[in-house]
Amino acid sequence: MRAGFVALIGRPNAGKSTLLNRLVGEKVSIVSDKPQTTRTRILGVKTTPEAQCVYVDTPGIHKPMHRMNARMVDAATGALRDVDVVVWVYDASEPVGRGVHYILDLLAKIDAPVILALNKIDRLAKQTLLPMMSAFAARRAFHAIVPISALTGDGDAALEQEIIAALPEGEPLYPADYLTDQAERTYAAEIVREKLLHHLREELPYTTAVLVDRFEEPGDDGLMRIACVILVEAASQKGIVLGKGGDMIKRVGTEARLELERFFDTRLFLDLHVKVRGEWRNDERILDEMGLGKRGH
Ligand SMILES: Nc1nc2c(ncn2[C@@H]2O[C@H](COP(=O)(O)OP(=O)(O)OP(=O)(O)O)[C@@H](O)[C@H]2O)c(=O)[nH]1
Ligand SMILES: [Mg+2]
């Protein structure tokens, strides 16, 4: 038996959360086409007869402009400590940017085996892959370089085999049916945020957060009750999130409710409120409440 922690790291939007969900086989982490979707470390555990992989999804590594972002990047770089395997998820469909050097420098400091997952190959001309693989191989010694598409599942079995081969021998750390460390109420807030991100553009994805006010298991009427507060930074943003005649927040609420009803397998009453909190991204107390972890942790 092999077992251990596997960190998924990389730039924002590279496909880390999509890959986590695929490797685990369940939706654990929310996904969006906007960068900086994941804000905290999220565990997803996959147990097979031969191995237990404890995957750690992380926020994308970027230049932080707010305290929230500094905490996000800390969560990502902190995940590199004390893990058994690192998977660097790289968007192979994007032109090579400065972020590559930064991540290579980070990886130079760690001892754990590093696997490079060249993601989004469904968007790539096949002949570009080999030169890209040799260019990366020239930069550092990778345990393996595996082309994948987290979206279609192409190459994911090969990646999983490489991950398991790189894990140390050991007994499972979690029960075989353990899936994630994410609390149900946090998951509910994340699903609401995912639906918001889907509809918002420009700066709105970055200036919104979702906090759970109330989370009640189904009572005698069989109805689960969840109340969330959507934080924005300005009154004008509140108007956008509400939409004309409230149609935007209604749509977000319906989409989130339907998904959460499936997930919790119950009928659900979902109450969403929008509140303006200027500069919440620099408010340590709110960041604590969001479970974003303190600097250096
Ligand atoms: N075409 C294609 N799109 C992908 C693939 N993997 C992920 N995506 C898309 O890329 C976008 C970002 O995916 P995420 O999984 O949220 O990326 P992430 O690395 O977790 O991003 P952050 O949480 O912001 O750091 C989404 O629109 C995904 O559907 C892939 O293999 N092919
Ligand atoms: Mg993510």
mmCIF file of C-alpha atoms and ligand atoms in Angstrom, residues 11-19 30-38 57-60 119-123 148-152, ligand 1:
data_model
loop_
_atom_site.group_PDB
_atom_site.id
_atom_site.type_symbol
_atom_site.label_atom_id
_atom_site.label_comp_id
_atom_site.label_asym_id
_atom_site.label_seq_id
_atom_site.Cartn_x
_atom_site.Cartn_y
_atom_site.Cartn_z
ATOM 1 C CA ARG A 11 -0.882 29.493 -11.950
ATOM 2 C CA PRO A 12 -4.489 30.686 -11.615
ATOM 3 C CA ASN A 13 -6.857 29.077 -14.145
ATOM 4 C CA ALA A 14 -4.423 26.259 -15.049
ATOM 5 C CA GLY A 15 -7.037 23.605 -14.245
ATOM 6 C CA LYS A 16 -5.977 22.441 -10.760
ATOM 7 C CA SER A 17 -9.495 22.199 -9.357
ATOM 8 C CA THR A 18 -10.827 20.520 -12.502
ATOM 9 C CA LEU A 19 -8.010 17.981 -12.130
ATOM 10 C CA ILE A 30 -15.419 24.722 -7.492
ATOM 11 C CA VAL A 31 -14.263 25.596 -11.014
ATOM 12 C CA SER A 32 -14.663 28.712 -13.146
ATOM 13 C CA ASP A 33 -13.225 30.286 -16.262
ATOM 14 C CA LYS A 34 -12.076 33.305 -14.174
ATOM 15 C CA PRO A 35 -8.603 33.188 -12.572
ATOM 16 C CA GLN A 36 -8.274 33.105 -8.743
ATOM 17 C CA THR A 37 -11.330 30.928 -8.192
ATOM 18 C CA THR A 38 -9.856 28.739 -5.431
ATOM 19 C CA ASP A 57 -5.986 21.713 -4.250
ATOM 20 C CA THR A 58 -4.454 25.168 -3.837
ATOM 21 C CA PRO A 59 -5.083 28.756 -4.956
ATOM 22 C CA GLY A 60 -3.244 29.811 -8.109
ATOM 23 C CA ASN A 119 -2.916 20.410 -19.089
ATOM 24 C CA LYS A 120 -5.501 21.430 -21.697
ATOM 25 C CA ILE A 121 -3.947 19.329 -24.470
ATOM 26 C CA ASP A 122 -7.425 19.136 -26.021
ATOM 27 C CA ARG A 123 -6.724 22.707 -27.179
ATOM 28 C CA ILE A 148 -3.379 15.582 -19.842
ATOM 29 C CA SER A 149 -6.747 17.127 -20.346
ATOM 30 C CA ALA A 150 -8.439 17.519 -16.984
ATOM 31 C CA LEU A 151 -11.557 18.477 -18.922
ATOM 32 C CA THR A 152 -11.865 15.369 -21.120
HETATM 33 N N1 LIG B 1 -10.068 23.148 -22.687
HETATM 34 C C1 LIG B 1 -9.765 22.806 -21.428
HETATM 35 N N2 LIG B 1 -10.168 23.585 -20.428
HETATM 36 C C2 LIG B 1 -9.833 23.214 -19.164
HETATM 37 C C3 LIG B 1 -9.075 22.057 -18.881
HETATM 38 N N3 LIG B 1 -8.897 21.973 -17.555
HETATM 39 C C4 LIG B 1 -9.532 23.042 -17.022
HETATM 40 N N4 LIG B 1 -10.105 23.786 -17.995
HETATM 41 C C5 LIG B 1 -10.864 25.028 -17.834
HETATM 42 O O1 LIG B 1 -10.011 26.014 -17.306
HETATM 43 C C6 LIG B 1 -10.738 26.903 -16.455
HETATM 44 C C7 LIG B 1 -10.073 26.962 -15.092
HETATM 45 O O2 LIG B 1 -10.204 25.715 -14.444
HETATM 46 P P1 LIG B 1 -10.003 25.572 -12.874
HETATM 47 O O3 LIG B 1 -9.999 24.127 -12.567
HETATM 48 O O4 LIG B 1 -10.965 26.438 -12.145
HETATM 49 O O5 LIG B 1 -8.526 26.171 -12.730
HETATM 50 P P2 LIG B 1 -7.664 26.384 -11.390
HETATM 51 O O6 LIG B 1 -6.255 26.088 -11.721
HETATM 52 O O7 LIG B 1 -8.262 25.628 -10.265
HETATM 53 O O8 LIG B 1 -7.850 27.951 -11.183
HETATM 54 P P3 LIG B 1 -7.719 28.826 -9.813
HETATM 55 O O9 LIG B 1 -8.548 28.171 -8.766
HETATM 56 O O10 LIG B 1 -8.238 30.145 -10.235
HETATM 57 O O11 LIG B 1 -6.259 28.870 -9.473
HETATM 58 C C8 LIG B 1 -12.162 26.358 -16.409
HETATM 59 O O12 LIG B 1 -12.937 27.072 -17.350
HETATM 60 C C9 LIG B 1 -11.990 24.911 -16.823
HETATM 61 O O13 LIG B 1 -13.147 24.361 -17.432
HETATM 62 C C10 LIG B 1 -8.665 21.242 -19.994
HETATM 63 O O14 LIG B 1 -8.014 20.209 -19.869
HETATM 64 N N5 LIG B 1 -9.034 21.680 -21.244
#
